[in-house]
Structures are given as structure tokens and as C-alpha cells.
Amino acid sequence: MTTDSRYKQYQSPLSERYASKEMCYIFSDHYKFSTWRKLWIALAEAQHELGLQTITEAQISEMKRFQDTINFETAREYEKTLRHDVMSHIHAYGEQCPAAKPIIHLGATSAYVQDNTDLIQMRDALNLLLAKLINIIKILSDRAIAYKEIAALSFTHFQSAQPTTLGKRFCLWLQDYLFDIEEIETRVEKLRFLGAKGTTGTQASFMLLFNNDTEKVRKLDDLVTKKMGFDHFYPVTGQTYPRKIDSQIMFCLAGIAQSSYKFSNDIRLLQHMKEAEEPFEKDQVGSSAMAYKRNPMRCERIAALARYVLCNCLNPAFTAASQWFERTLDDSANKRISIPEAFLAVDGILNIVLNVAAGLNIYPQVIAGNLQNELPFMVTENILMEIVNAGGDRQEYHERIRKHAIASADRMKKEGAKNDLLERIAEDPAFFIIRAKVGEISDPHRLTGRSVQQVEEFITQVVSPILKQNSQRIDKKWIPTLHV
């Protein structure tokens, strides 16, 4: 029997099974606390540059030496007594940097390291998701072009409808993800830094440090912001950055979950019809009981994780709504869970989407067979137009077609027979005048409208420019091997 402690406590499936190492690292303790130290260094540097005599270059150099070498156990011991994570890490950092200890966190409040780090994590995590979305649209656009002329049944209400092309269907999935890319780009562009705002956002502590020199305090905000890779900071805040930002970003993630849910559901339905099939490994088992089964488990997992994200997006919304004045701490425990896990879940979703989109098996013969089985019903309007052009009475021929269609459908349902509607029409003497055209009229490619052109125009005019603009993000490494 194992004594490994890892098997005796809860492990999050998001970090253990679904999310990538890159996303897990962004929300790891090392990333978090090393960023705290970078923020303390940036603050000390800015204060030194603005003439604060109590801070020296030697102290800053000492802080930099231990920026990434974090004494986690020491911090953990301090927290047992202090019951405050920021103060615990200040003391732990101070043990490593005795000369700098007196000036670490000078003038700042806990939100300076906590909130600014949250913003950095969300920015980096959004950029990671953006890279994966770019690779998804690259895969889907290549397939849209490859399948642009494959005529297929379309569905409204999951009932057979006017034919489309398989490539056009890929474009519908593509377009949803383009909306998500636009939303991420907007969120990243508009994301700002908290900066150095002090206890209630008034910067009063920094005003004391700089003898009420308001220009230096304003410059401090700007310097820290630039040093940490942001162009702008929020001009007015309480102690924290506005919690509405979390809610906006979460709904951005929910949009990705929606697109992926839709994609996965469509693939599951196509797999039921045997027109398409998600990747299935050589030794993969579909069912513990039914050995023949090839269940769409990857797409089902996309749907499952997407539901989690859609429900979770309400957490930051309630948190934003319930903050009191300059801040309350009822956001902290919720944020520690809801924000990282939403990013990990969406990252896991996109890992699977990449895998499914890249490895999707398409069966053109089945697609053609399913279309042919329903096609006679689809072409009846075209037949009616042809007969009217030849001088026939629309109402009379509409009734004739209706009766033939009902008879054919009734035979299909009761006898399991094939669709013989076109044969019935061809054998009806009333349709003799267009009999020679029935085969031409029933060519499925005559029924797909501008689907082929729509695919070409959409890819050329909309998708390709985005891929060109983001060419540095296209990388085969984003097509992962998944846990089954």
C-alpha cells in the first residue's frame, strides 16, 4: 500500500488533468510570489529614482539577488503566527535581504502586490489563451478551405434543411472563435495597472514619503506601472483595482466556453450520424461494457468544462456587486478560487478543441449518403419553379408534389424504404415536360447557394488577415496529446 501523501489529499482535476503546464505556472505560487518581489523591487527602484534618500542601490541589488529564490517554508512559518500572507512574505524576504529589510513594501498596502499581481497573471493568461485561439482558427480555416465544396445536409431544429457545405459549417465555428479573439484583444488592450495607490487609493502614504510633492507621487505611479510592463494605470481606485474588471474578463472566458460548447455539441451530433468522428487512439477504450463503442468523450469533456466556466462566471459578478466603499475582504477567498480555475478550465477546453479540430475524421461518403437520402425533399421547390417556368400552374403542381412527398415519407417510416420521391415525380405524366431535367435539378451543388464563395470570401477577407497579423503565435506545440 502506498504511503505517498499526494494520494491522501484532494488534487484539482484542472491542474492535474486538463490545464497546460504554462497556464498552471501562471497561477502557481512561484509565479505569484516572485511577481510580488518584482513589484517590491520596482517600487524601491522608482522611489530611489525619484530621490528618496532612505533607499540605496545596494539595497535594490540585494533584493534582485533573491527575486526568484523564494524561501517558502520561512514564509509559511511566519504566516502561522502573523496570519497575514503579505506580511509573512515581507519578513521572509527580509531574512534573505537584511540590508533591504527596512525599505521593503515602503508606503504600500497589501493590494499593491496582490492586485497588481492578479492583473499581471490575467494579462499573461489571456495572451496564452489568445495564442491557442489563433492556432484553432488556423486549423479550422485550413479545413474550411479543404471541405468548401463538400455538400452536406444542414439542420434547423435538428431537422433536415437546405443543403450547405461542410466548409461553410467550419466557418460558423470559426466565426464564433473570432468573436472571442476580438474580445480578448479588447480586454488585454484596455487592462490597466493598479499602480501604487496606498491604503484607500488616495496615495496619502506616498505623499508623506515625498513631502507632499504631488508630481513625484504621480510619477511614482507611472514609473511602477511602466517597470511592470503596463502602459496605463487606473486613475482612481479604492484600495483595490475595480472588481468589475474581474467580471468583465470572466465573461470574456465564458464567451470562449460558449463557442467551444457549440463546437463540441455539433461534433457529437455529427459523430452520431457517422459523418465525422473525434480522434480515437489505437488502444483507446470507448466503453467498459460495450467494446465496439467509440464515444465522443473529448467533446463531452469540452461541454462539461464549459458548463463549469459558464456557472463560475457569476462569482466575480457577485463579488463586484457586493464590495463596500473602498474595499472589503469578502472578495479574497472567492478570487483565489474563481479566477485561476476559470482560466485553467478554459485552457483545458482549448487544449481539447485543438486536439479535436486537428485530428477530426471526416467521412465524405457518409455525408453524401445522408444528403442523398433527404435530397428529394430538398429539391421540390426547385422542381416547382421549373414546372412553373414551363407554363404549369403553381398551386396545382404544389399539391401534386405534396401528395408524392407524403406518400414517400410514409413509406420510408413504415417500411424502412429509401426515399423514392424523385422517381414518383419522374413517373407522374403531369411532370413529363421537365422529366429530363430532374437529374440536373437534384444535383446537390445547385442547392448550396453561395456557400463555396462565402467560405472563400470569409477566409480571404476576414480570417487570413488575422492569421497574418498573429503569425508569430502559430505553433504546432499547441496541438497537445491529451489524457484519456
CSV table of C-alpha atoms in Angstrom, one decimal:
chain,number,residue,atom,x,y,z
A,1,MET,CA,0.0,0.0,0.0
A,2,THR,CA,1.4,3.4,-1.0
A,3,THR,CA,2.3,6.0,1.7
A,4,ASP,CA,2.7,8.8,-0.8
A,5,SER,CA,0.9,11.8,0.7
A,6,ARG,CA,-0.2,13.0,-2.7
A,7,TYR,CA,-2.8,10.3,-2.8
A,8,LYS,CA,-4.3,11.2,0.5
A,9,GLN,CA,-5.5,14.7,-0.3
A,10,TYR,CA,-7.7,16.3,-2.9
A,11,GLN,CA,-6.0,17.1,-6.2
A,12,SER,CA,-7.7,19.6,-8.6
A,13,PRO,CA,-8.5,17.9,-11.9
A,14,LEU,CA,-7.9,21.3,-13.6
A,15,SER,CA,-4.2,21.3,-12.8
A,16,GLU,CA,-3.7,17.5,-12.7
A,17,ARG,CA,-5.6,16.6,-15.9
A,18,TYR,CA,-6.8,19.4,-18.1
A,19,ALA,CA,-4.8,22.7,-18.0
A,20,SER,CA,-1.4,23.1,-19.6
A,21,LYS,CA,1.8,23.5,-17.7
A,22,GLU,CA,2.1,27.0,-19.0
A,23,MET,CA,-1.3,28.0,-17.6
A,24,CYS,CA,-0.7,26.2,-14.3
A,25,TYR,CA,2.6,28.1,-13.9
A,26,ILE,CA,1.0,31.5,-14.4
A,27,PHE,CA,-1.2,30.8,-11.3
A,28,SER,CA,1.5,28.9,-9.3
A,29,ASP,CA,2.9,30.1,-6.0
A,30,HIS,CA,6.3,30.6,-7.6
A,31,TYR,CA,4.9,32.9,-10.3
A,32,LYS,CA,2.8,34.8,-7.8
A,33,PHE,CA,5.4,35.4,-5.1
A,34,SER,CA,8.3,36.1,-7.5
A,35,THR,CA,6.0,38.7,-9.0
A,36,TRP,CA,5.4,40.2,-5.5
A,37,ARG,CA,9.2,40.5,-5.2
A,38,LYS,CA,9.4,42.1,-8.7
A,39,LEU,CA,6.8,44.6,-7.5
A,40,TRP,CA,8.7,45.4,-4.3
A,41,ILE,CA,11.9,45.9,-6.4
A,42,ALA,CA,10.0,48.1,-8.9
A,43,LEU,CA,8.6,50.2,-6.1
A,44,ALA,CA,12.0,50.6,-4.4
A,45,GLU,CA,13.7,51.5,-7.8
A,46,ALA,CA,11.0,54.1,-8.6
A,47,GLN,CA,11.3,55.6,-5.1
A,48,HIS,CA,15.1,55.7,-5.4
A,49,GLU,CA,14.9,57.3,-8.8
A,50,LEU,CA,12.6,60.0,-7.5
A,51,GLY,CA,15.1,60.9,-4.9
A,52,LEU,CA,14.0,59.0,-1.8
A,53,GLN,CA,17.3,59.0,0.2
A,54,THR,CA,16.4,56.1,2.5
A,55,ILE,CA,16.7,53.7,-0.4
A,56,THR,CA,20.1,52.8,-1.9
A,57,GLU,CA,21.2,50.9,-5.0
A,58,ALA,CA,22.9,48.4,-2.7
A,59,GLN,CA,19.5,47.5,-1.1
A,60,ILE,CA,17.9,47.2,-4.5
A,61,SER,CA,20.7,44.9,-5.8
A,62,GLU,CA,20.3,42.7,-2.7
A,63,MET,CA,16.5,42.4,-3.4
A,64,LYS,CA,17.2,41.5,-7.0
A,65,ARG,CA,19.6,38.6,-6.0
A,66,PHE,CA,16.7,36.8,-4.2
A,67,GLN,CA,13.9,37.8,-6.6
A,68,ASP,CA,13.2,34.2,-7.8
A,69,THR,CA,14.8,32.3,-4.9
A,70,ILE,CA,11.8,32.2,-2.5
A,71,ASN,CA,12.1,30.8,1.0
A,72,PHE,CA,8.6,29.3,1.0
A,73,GLU,CA,9.0,27.4,4.3
A,74,THR,CA,10.1,30.5,6.1
A,75,ALA,CA,7.1,32.4,4.8
A,76,ARG,CA,4.8,29.6,5.9
A,77,GLU,CA,6.2,29.7,9.4
A,78,TYR,CA,5.7,33.4,9.7
A,79,GLU,CA,2.1,33.1,8.5
A,80,LYS,CA,1.3,30.6,11.3
A,81,THR,CA,2.0,33.5,13.7
A,82,LEU,CA,1.1,36.6,11.7
A,83,ARG,CA,-2.0,35.2,9.9
A,84,HIS,CA,-1.2,37.6,7.0
A,85,ASP,CA,0.3,36.3,3.8
A,86,VAL,CA,1.8,39.6,2.6
A,87,MET,CA,3.5,40.4,5.9
A,88,SER,CA,4.7,36.8,6.1
A,89,HIS,CA,6.5,37.1,2.7
A,90,ILE,CA,7.8,40.6,3.6
A,91,HIS,CA,9.5,39.1,6.7
A,92,ALA,CA,10.7,36.0,4.7
A,93,TYR,CA,12.2,38.3,2.0
A,94,GLY,CA,13.7,40.5,4.7
A,95,GLU,CA,15.6,37.5,6.2
A,96,GLN,CA,17.2,36.9,2.8
A,97,CYS,CA,17.9,40.7,2.3
A,98,PRO,CA,18.8,42.1,5.7
A,99,ALA,CA,20.1,45.4,4.3
A,100,ALA,CA,16.9,45.9,2.3
A,101,LYS,CA,14.6,44.7,5.0
A,102,PRO,CA,13.8,48.2,6.4
A,103,ILE,CA,12.5,49.5,3.0
A,104,ILE,CA,10.6,46.5,1.5
A,105,HIS,CA,7.0,47.5,0.9
A,106,LEU,CA,7.6,51.1,1.9
A,107,GLY,CA,4.4,53.1,1.7
A,108,ALA,CA,2.5,50.3,0.1
A,109,THR,CA,-0.6,48.3,1.2
A,110,SER,CA,-1.2,44.6,0.6
A,111,ALA,CA,-3.2,45.3,-2.5
A,112,TYR,CA,-0.1,46.7,-4.1
A,113,VAL,CA,1.4,43.3,-4.5
A,114,GLN,CA,-1.8,41.2,-4.5
A,115,ASP,CA,-3.8,43.2,-7.0
A,116,ASN,CA,-1.1,44.2,-9.3
A,117,THR,CA,0.0,40.5,-9.5
A,118,ASP,CA,-3.6,39.5,-10.2
A,119,LEU,CA,-3.6,41.9,-13.2
A,120,ILE,CA,-0.3,40.6,-14.5
A,121,GLN,CA,-1.5,37.0,-14.2
A,122,MET,CA,-4.7,37.7,-16.0
A,123,ARG,CA,-2.9,39.6,-18.8
A,124,ASP,CA,-0.4,36.8,-19.3
A,125,ALA,CA,-3.1,34.1,-19.1
A,126,LEU,CA,-5.3,36.0,-21.7
A,127,ASN,CA,-2.3,36.1,-24.0
A,128,LEU,CA,-1.8,32.4,-23.6
A,129,LEU,CA,-5.4,31.7,-24.5
A,130,LEU,CA,-5.2,34.1,-27.4
A,131,ALA,CA,-2.3,32.1,-28.8
A,132,LYS,CA,-4.3,28.9,-28.6
A,133,LEU,CA,-7.3,30.5,-30.3
A,134,ILE,CA,-5.2,31.7,-33.2
A,135,ASN,CA,-4.0,28.2,-33.7
A,136,ILE,CA,-7.6,26.9,-33.5
A,137,ILE,CA,-8.7,29.3,-36.3
A,138,LYS,CA,-5.7,28.3,-38.4
A,139,ILE,CA,-6.7,24.6,-38.2
A,140,LEU,CA,-10.4,25.4,-38.8
A,141,SER,CA,-9.7,27.7,-41.7
A,142,ASP,CA,-7.5,25.1,-43.4
A,143,ARG,CA,-10.3,22.6,-43.1
A,144,ALA,CA,-12.9,25.1,-44.2
A,145,ILE,CA,-11.0,25.5,-47.5
A,146,ALA,CA,-10.4,21.8,-47.9
A,147,TYR,CA,-14.1,21.0,-47.4
A,148,LYS,CA,-15.6,24.1,-49.1
A,149,GLU,CA,-17.2,22.1,-51.9
A,150,ILE,CA,-18.5,19.0,-49.9
A,151,ALA,CA,-22.2,19.4,-50.0
A,152,ALA,CA,-23.9,18.3,-46.7
A,153,LEU,CA,-27.3,18.4,-45.1
A,154,SER,CA,-27.8,21.4,-42.9
A,155,PHE,CA,-30.2,21.3,-40.0
A,156,THR,CA,-32.7,23.7,-38.4
A,157,HIS,CA,-34.3,22.4,-35.2
A,158,PHE,CA,-32.1,19.3,-35.9
A,159,GLN,CA,-34.4,18.6,-38.8
A,160,SER,CA,-33.0,18.3,-42.3
A,161,ALA,CA,-32.9,21.6,-44.1
A,162,GLN,CA,-31.5,23.2,-47.3
A,163,PRO,CA,-28.0,21.8,-48.0
A,164,THR,CA,-24.9,23.7,-47.1
A,165,THR,CA,-21.2,22.7,-47.5
A,166,LEU,CA,-19.0,21.2,-44.8
A,167,GLY,CA,-16.6,24.1,-45.3
A,168,LYS,CA,-19.3,26.6,-44.6
A,169,ARG,CA,-20.1,24.8,-41.4
A,170,PHE,CA,-16.5,25.1,-40.3
A,171,CYS,CA,-16.7,28.8,-41.0
A,172,LEU,CA,-19.6,29.1,-38.5
A,173,TRP,CA,-17.4,27.6,-35.8
A,174,LEU,CA,-14.6,29.8,-36.9
A,175,GLN,CA,-16.6,33.0,-36.6
A,176,ASP,CA,-17.5,32.3,-33.0
A,177,TYR,CA,-13.9,32.0,-32.1
A,178,LEU,CA,-13.1,35.2,-34.0
A,179,PHE,CA,-15.6,37.0,-31.7
A,180,ASP,CA,-13.7,35.6,-28.8
A,181,ILE,CA,-10.3,36.7,-30.2
A,182,GLU,CA,-11.7,40.2,-30.6
A,183,GLU,CA,-13.0,40.2,-27.0
A,184,ILE,CA,-9.6,39.0,-25.6
A,185,GLU,CA,-7.7,41.6,-27.6
A,186,THR,CA,-10.1,44.3,-26.3
A,187,ARG,CA,-9.7,43.1,-22.7
A,188,VAL,CA,-5.8,43.0,-23.0
A,189,GLU,CA,-5.7,46.4,-24.6
A,190,LYS,CA,-7.9,48.0,-22.0
A,191,LEU,CA,-6.4,46.3,-19.0
A,192,ARG,CA,-4.6,48.7,-16.7
A,193,PHE,CA,-2.4,48.5,-13.7
A,194,LEU,CA,-3.4,49.3,-10.1
A,195,GLY,CA,-0.1,51.0,-9.6
A,196,ALA,CA,0.9,52.5,-6.2
A,197,LYS,CA,-2.3,53.8,-4.7
A,198,GLY,CA,-1.9,53.3,-0.9
A,199,THR,CA,-4.3,52.2,1.7
A,200,THR,CA,-7.6,53.6,0.4
A,201,GLY,CA,-6.4,54.7,-3.0
A,202,THR,CA,-5.6,58.3,-2.0
A,203,GLN,CA,-1.8,57.8,-2.1
A,204,ALA,CA,-1.6,59.5,1.2
A,205,SER,CA,1.3,57.4,2.5
A,206,PHE,CA,3.4,58.2,-0.6
A,207,MET,CA,2.6,61.9,-0.2
A,208,LEU,CA,4.1,61.7,3.3
A,209,LEU,CA,7.2,59.9,1.9
A,210,PHE,CA,7.7,62.6,-0.7
A,211,ASN,CA,6.9,65.6,1.5
A,212,ASN,CA,3.6,66.3,-0.3
A,213,ASP,CA,5.2,66.5,-3.7
A,214,THR,CA,2.2,65.5,-5.7
A,215,GLU,CA,4.1,65.5,-9.0
A,216,LYS,CA,6.6,62.9,-7.6
A,217,VAL,CA,3.7,60.7,-6.3
A,218,ARG,CA,2.0,60.8,-9.7
A,219,LYS,CA,5.3,60.0,-11.3
A,220,LEU,CA,5.8,57.1,-8.9
A,221,ASP,CA,2.5,55.6,-10.1
A,222,ASP,CA,3.7,55.9,-13.7
A,223,LEU,CA,7.2,54.5,-13.1
A,224,VAL,CA,6.0,51.4,-11.3
A,225,THR,CA,3.4,50.8,-14.0
A,226,LYS,CA,5.9,51.1,-16.8
A,227,LYS,CA,8.5,48.9,-15.0
A,228,MET,CA,5.9,46.1,-14.7
A,229,GLY,CA,5.1,46.2,-18.4
A,230,PHE,CA,1.9,48.2,-18.5
A,231,ASP,CA,1.2,51.4,-20.3
A,232,HIS,CA,-1.5,52.8,-18.2
A,233,PHE,CA,-2.9,52.6,-14.6
A,234,TYR,CA,-6.4,53.1,-13.3
A,235,PRO,CA,-6.6,56.8,-12.4
A,236,VAL,CA,-8.9,56.4,-9.5
A,237,THR,CA,-9.3,53.4,-7.3
A,238,GLY,CA,-10.1,52.4,-3.7
A,239,GLN,CA,-7.6,50.1,-2.1
A,240,THR,CA,-8.0,47.6,-4.9
A,241,TYR,CA,-8.5,47.8,-8.6
A,242,PRO,CA,-12.2,47.8,-9.6
A,243,ARG,CA,-13.6,44.3,-9.2
A,244,LYS,CA,-15.7,44.9,-12.2
A,245,ILE,CA,-12.5,44.1,-14.2
A,246,ASP,CA,-12.6,40.5,-13.0
A,247,SER,CA,-16.3,40.2,-14.0
A,248,GLN,CA,-15.6,41.6,-17.5
A,249,ILE,CA,-12.7,39.2,-18.0
A,250,MET,CA,-14.7,36.2,-16.7
A,251,PHE,CA,-17.5,36.9,-19.2
A,252,CYS,CA,-14.8,37.0,-21.9
A,253,LEU,CA,-13.8,33.5,-20.8
A,254,ALA,CA,-17.4,32.5,-20.7
A,255,GLY,CA,-17.6,33.5,-24.4
A,256,ILE,CA,-14.8,31.0,-25.2
A,257,ALA,CA,-16.7,28.4,-23.3
A,258,GLN,CA,-19.8,29.1,-25.3
A,259,SER,CA,-18.0,28.8,-28.6
A,260,SER,CA,-16.4,25.6,-27.6
A,261,TYR,CA,-19.6,24.1,-26.2
A,262,LYS,CA,-21.3,24.8,-29.5
A,263,PHE,CA,-18.4,23.3,-31.5
A,264,SER,CA,-18.3,20.1,-29.3
A,265,ASN,CA,-22.1,19.6,-29.4
A,266,ASP,CA,-22.1,19.8,-33.2
A,267,ILE,CA,-19.3,17.3,-33.5
A,268,ARG,CA,-21.1,15.0,-31.1
A,269,LEU,CA,-24.2,15.1,-33.3
A,270,LEU,CA,-22.1,14.6,-36.5
A,271,GLN,CA,-20.5,11.6,-34.8
A,272,HIS,CA,-23.9,10.2,-34.1
A,273,MET,CA,-24.7,10.4,-37.8
A,274,LYS,CA,-21.3,8.9,-38.6
A,275,GLU,CA,-20.3,11.9,-40.7
A,276,ALA,CA,-17.4,12.9,-38.5
A,277,GLU,CA,-15.6,11.5,-35.6
A,278,GLU,CA,-13.2,12.9,-33.0
A,279,PRO,CA,-9.7,11.4,-32.7
A,280,PHE,CA,-9.6,7.9,-31.3
A,281,GLU,CA,-6.3,6.4,-30.2
A,282,LYS,CA,-5.2,2.9,-31.4
A,283,ASP,CA,-5.6,1.3,-27.9
A,284,GLN,CA,-8.3,3.7,-26.6
A,285,VAL,CA,-11.3,2.0,-24.9
A,286,GLY,CA,-14.7,3.6,-25.6
A,287,SER,CA,-16.8,1.7,-23.0
A,288,SER,CA,-16.0,-0.7,-20.2
A,289,ALA,CA,-19.1,-2.8,-21.2
A,290,MET,CA,-19.6,-2.3,-25.0
A,291,ALA,CA,-16.3,-3.0,-26.6
A,292,TYR,CA,-17.4,-1.6,-30.0
A,293,LYS,CA,-18.1,1.9,-28.8
A,294,ARG,CA,-16.2,5.0,-29.8
A,295,ASN,CA,-17.8,7.6,-27.6
A,296,PRO,CA,-17.1,11.3,-28.3
A,297,MET,CA,-15.5,11.6,-24.8
A,298,ARG,CA,-13.3,14.6,-25.8
A,299,CYS,CA,-16.2,16.7,-27.0
A,300,GLU,CA,-18.2,15.6,-24.0
A,301,ARG,CA,-15.3,16.9,-21.8
A,302,ILE,CA,-15.3,20.2,-23.6
A,303,ALA,CA,-19.0,20.5,-22.8
A,304,ALA,CA,-18.5,19.5,-19.2
A,305,LEU,CA,-15.7,22.0,-18.6
A,306,ALA,CA,-17.6,24.7,-20.5
A,307,ARG,CA,-20.7,24.3,-18.2
A,308,TYR,CA,-18.3,24.8,-15.2
A,309,VAL,CA,-17.0,28.1,-16.7
A,310,LEU,CA,-20.4,29.4,-17.5
A,311,CYS,CA,-21.6,28.8,-14.0
A,312,ASN,CA,-18.4,30.1,-12.4
A,313,CYS,CA,-18.6,33.4,-14.3
A,314,LEU,CA,-21.2,34.6,-11.8
A,315,ASN,CA,-18.7,34.6,-8.9
A,316,PRO,CA,-16.8,37.7,-10.0
A,317,ALA,CA,-20.1,39.4,-10.9
A,318,PHE,CA,-21.5,39.0,-7.4
A,319,THR,CA,-18.1,40.0,-5.9
A,320,ALA,CA,-18.0,43.2,-7.9
A,321,ALA,CA,-21.6,44.0,-6.9
A,322,SER,CA,-21.0,43.4,-3.2
A,323,GLN,CA,-17.9,45.4,-2.5
A,324,TRP,CA,-18.3,48.1,0.2
A,325,PHE,CA,-16.9,51.6,-0.4
A,326,GLU,CA,-13.1,51.5,-0.8
A,327,ARG,CA,-12.9,47.7,-0.2
A,328,THR,CA,-14.0,44.7,1.8
A,329,LEU,CA,-12.2,41.4,2.1
A,330,ASP,CA,-15.0,39.1,1.1
A,331,ASP,CA,-13.6,39.1,-2.4
A,332,SER,CA,-10.3,37.4,-1.4
A,333,ALA,CA,-11.3,33.8,-0.8
A,334,ASN,CA,-13.6,33.9,-3.8
A,335,LYS,CA,-11.0,35.4,-6.1
A,336,ARG,CA,-8.4,32.8,-5.1
A,337,ILE,CA,-10.6,30.1,-6.5
A,338,SER,CA,-12.9,31.5,-9.2
A,339,ILE,CA,-10.3,33.5,-11.3
A,340,PRO,CA,-7.5,30.9,-11.5
A,341,GLU,CA,-9.8,28.0,-12.0
A,342,ALA,CA,-11.7,29.7,-14.8
A,343,PHE,CA,-8.5,30.3,-16.7
A,344,LEU,CA,-7.3,26.7,-16.0
A,345,ALA,CA,-10.7,25.4,-17.2
A,346,VAL,CA,-10.8,27.4,-20.4
A,347,ASP,CA,-7.2,26.5,-21.1
A,348,GLY,CA,-8.2,22.8,-20.7
A,349,ILE,CA,-11.1,23.4,-23.0
A,350,LEU,CA,-8.9,24.9,-25.7
A,351,ASN,CA,-6.3,22.1,-25.4
A,352,ILE,CA,-9.1,19.6,-26.3
A,353,VAL,CA,-10.5,21.8,-29.1
A,354,LEU,CA,-7.1,22.0,-30.6
A,355,ASN,CA,-6.8,18.2,-30.4
A,356,VAL,CA,-10.2,17.5,-31.8
A,357,ALA,CA,-10.0,20.1,-34.6
A,358,ALA,CA,-6.6,18.9,-35.7
A,359,GLY,CA,-7.5,15.2,-35.6
A,360,LEU,CA,-11.1,15.2,-36.6
A,361,ASN,CA,-12.0,12.4,-39.0
A,362,ILE,CA,-14.4,13.3,-41.8
A,363,TYR,CA,-16.4,10.7,-43.8
A,364,PRO,CA,-17.5,12.2,-47.2
A,365,GLN,CA,-19.2,9.1,-48.4
A,366,VAL,CA,-21.5,9.0,-45.3
A,367,ILE,CA,-22.1,12.8,-45.7
A,368,ALA,CA,-23.1,12.2,-49.3
A,369,GLY,CA,-25.3,9.2,-48.4
A,370,ASN,CA,-27.2,11.1,-45.7
A,371,LEU,CA,-27.7,14.0,-48.1
A,372,GLN,CA,-29.0,11.8,-50.9
A,373,ASN,CA,-31.5,10.2,-48.5
A,374,GLU,CA,-33.1,13.6,-47.8
A,375,LEU,CA,-32.2,15.4,-51.1
A,376,PRO,CA,-35.5,14.6,-52.9
A,377,PHE,CA,-37.4,16.7,-50.3
A,378,MET,CA,-34.9,19.5,-50.6
A,379,VAL,CA,-35.3,19.8,-54.4
A,380,THR,CA,-39.1,20.0,-54.5
A,381,GLU,CA,-39.1,23.8,-54.6
A,382,ASN,CA,-36.7,23.8,-57.5
A,383,ILE,CA,-38.9,21.3,-59.4
A,384,LEU,CA,-41.9,23.6,-58.7
A,385,MET,CA,-40.1,26.6,-60.1
A,386,GLU,CA,-39.0,24.7,-63.2
A,387,ILE,CA,-42.6,23.5,-63.9
A,388,VAL,CA,-44.0,27.0,-63.5
A,389,ASN,CA,-41.3,28.3,-65.9
A,390,ALA,CA,-42.5,25.7,-68.3
A,391,GLY,CA,-46.1,27.0,-68.1
A,392,GLY,CA,-47.5,24.9,-65.2
A,393,ASP,CA,-50.0,26.1,-62.6
A,394,ARG,CA,-48.1,26.6,-59.3
A,395,GLN,CA,-51.0,25.7,-57.0
A,396,GLU,CA,-51.8,22.5,-59.0
A,397,TYR,CA,-48.2,21.3,-59.0
A,398,HIS,CA,-47.6,22.2,-55.4
A,399,GLU,CA,-50.4,19.9,-54.4
A,400,ARG,CA,-49.1,17.1,-56.6
A,401,ILE,CA,-45.6,17.4,-55.1
A,402,ARG,CA,-47.1,17.5,-51.6
A,403,LYS,CA,-49.0,14.2,-52.1
A,404,HIS,CA,-46.0,12.5,-53.6
A,405,ALA,CA,-43.8,13.7,-50.7
A,406,ILE,CA,-46.2,12.5,-48.1
A,407,ALA,CA,-46.5,9.1,-49.7
A,408,SER,CA,-42.7,8.7,-50.0
A,409,ALA,CA,-42.1,9.8,-46.4
A,410,ASP,CA,-44.9,7.4,-45.2
A,411,ARG,CA,-43.2,4.5,-47.0
A,412,MET,CA,-39.8,5.4,-45.5
A,413,LYS,CA,-41.1,5.5,-42.0
A,414,LYS,CA,-43.3,2.4,-42.1
A,415,GLU,CA,-41.3,0.1,-44.4
A,416,GLY,CA,-37.8,1.5,-43.9
A,417,ALA,CA,-37.6,2.0,-47.7
A,418,LYS,CA,-35.4,4.5,-49.4
A,419,ASN,CA,-36.6,7.9,-50.5
A,420,ASP,CA,-38.3,7.4,-53.9
A,421,LEU,CA,-39.9,10.9,-54.2
A,422,LEU,CA,-37.9,11.8,-57.4
A,423,GLU,CA,-38.9,8.5,-59.0
A,424,ARG,CA,-42.6,9.2,-58.2
A,425,ILE,CA,-42.3,12.7,-59.7
A,426,ALA,CA,-40.5,11.4,-62.8
A,427,GLU,CA,-43.2,8.7,-63.3
A,428,ASP,CA,-46.0,11.2,-63.0
A,429,PRO,CA,-47.2,12.1,-66.5
A,430,ALA,CA,-48.0,15.6,-65.3
A,431,PHE,CA,-44.3,16.3,-64.9
A,432,PHE,CA,-43.3,14.9,-68.3
A,433,ILE,CA,-42.3,18.3,-69.6
A,434,ILE,CA,-39.4,18.6,-67.1
A,435,ARG,CA,-38.6,14.9,-66.7
A,436,ALA,CA,-35.3,15.2,-68.5
A,437,LYS,CA,-34.2,18.0,-66.0
A,438,VAL,CA,-34.9,16.1,-62.8
A,439,GLY,CA,-31.4,14.8,-62.6
A,440,GLU,CA,-29.8,18.2,-63.2
A,441,ILE,CA,-32.2,19.8,-60.7
A,442,SER,CA,-31.3,17.3,-58.0
A,443,ASP,CA,-27.6,18.0,-58.2
A,444,PRO,CA,-26.8,18.9,-54.5
A,445,HIS,CA,-24.3,21.5,-55.5
A,446,ARG,CA,-27.1,23.5,-57.2
A,447,LEU,CA,-28.7,23.8,-53.8
A,448,THR,CA,-25.9,25.1,-51.6
A,449,GLY,CA,-26.3,28.7,-52.8
A,450,ARG,CA,-23.1,30.8,-52.3
A,451,SER,CA,-21.6,28.5,-49.7
A,452,VAL,CA,-18.4,27.9,-51.6
A,453,GLN,CA,-18.0,31.6,-52.3
A,454,GLN,CA,-18.9,32.5,-48.8
A,455,VAL,CA,-16.1,30.3,-47.5
A,456,GLU,CA,-13.5,31.7,-49.9
A,457,GLU,CA,-14.5,35.3,-49.1
A,458,PHE,CA,-14.6,34.8,-45.3
A,459,ILE,CA,-11.2,33.1,-45.2
A,460,THR,CA,-9.6,35.5,-47.6
A,461,GLN,CA,-11.1,38.7,-46.3
A,462,VAL,CA,-11.6,38.1,-42.6
A,463,VAL,CA,-9.5,35.1,-41.3
A,464,SER,CA,-6.3,35.4,-43.3
A,465,PRO,CA,-5.5,38.9,-42.2
A,466,ILE,CA,-5.9,37.9,-38.5
A,467,LEU,CA,-3.6,34.9,-39.0
A,468,LYS,CA,-1.1,37.1,-40.8
A,469,GLN,CA,-1.2,39.6,-38.0
A,470,ASN,CA,-0.7,36.9,-35.5
A,471,SER,CA,1.7,34.7,-37.4
A,472,GLN,CA,4.2,34.6,-34.5
A,473,ARG,CA,1.6,32.8,-32.4
A,474,ILE,CA,1.1,29.9,-34.8
A,475,ASP,CA,2.9,26.9,-33.4
A,476,LYS,CA,2.3,23.2,-33.6
A,477,LYS,CA,3.1,22.8,-30.0
A,478,TRP,CA,-0.5,23.9,-29.2
A,479,ILE,CA,-1.8,20.6,-30.6
A,480,PRO,CA,-1.4,18.6,-27.4
A,481,THR,CA,-1.6,14.9,-26.6
A,482,LEU,CA,-4.4,14.6,-24.1
A,483,HIS,CA,-5.2,12.4,-21.1
A,484,VAL,CA,-7.9,10.0,-22.0
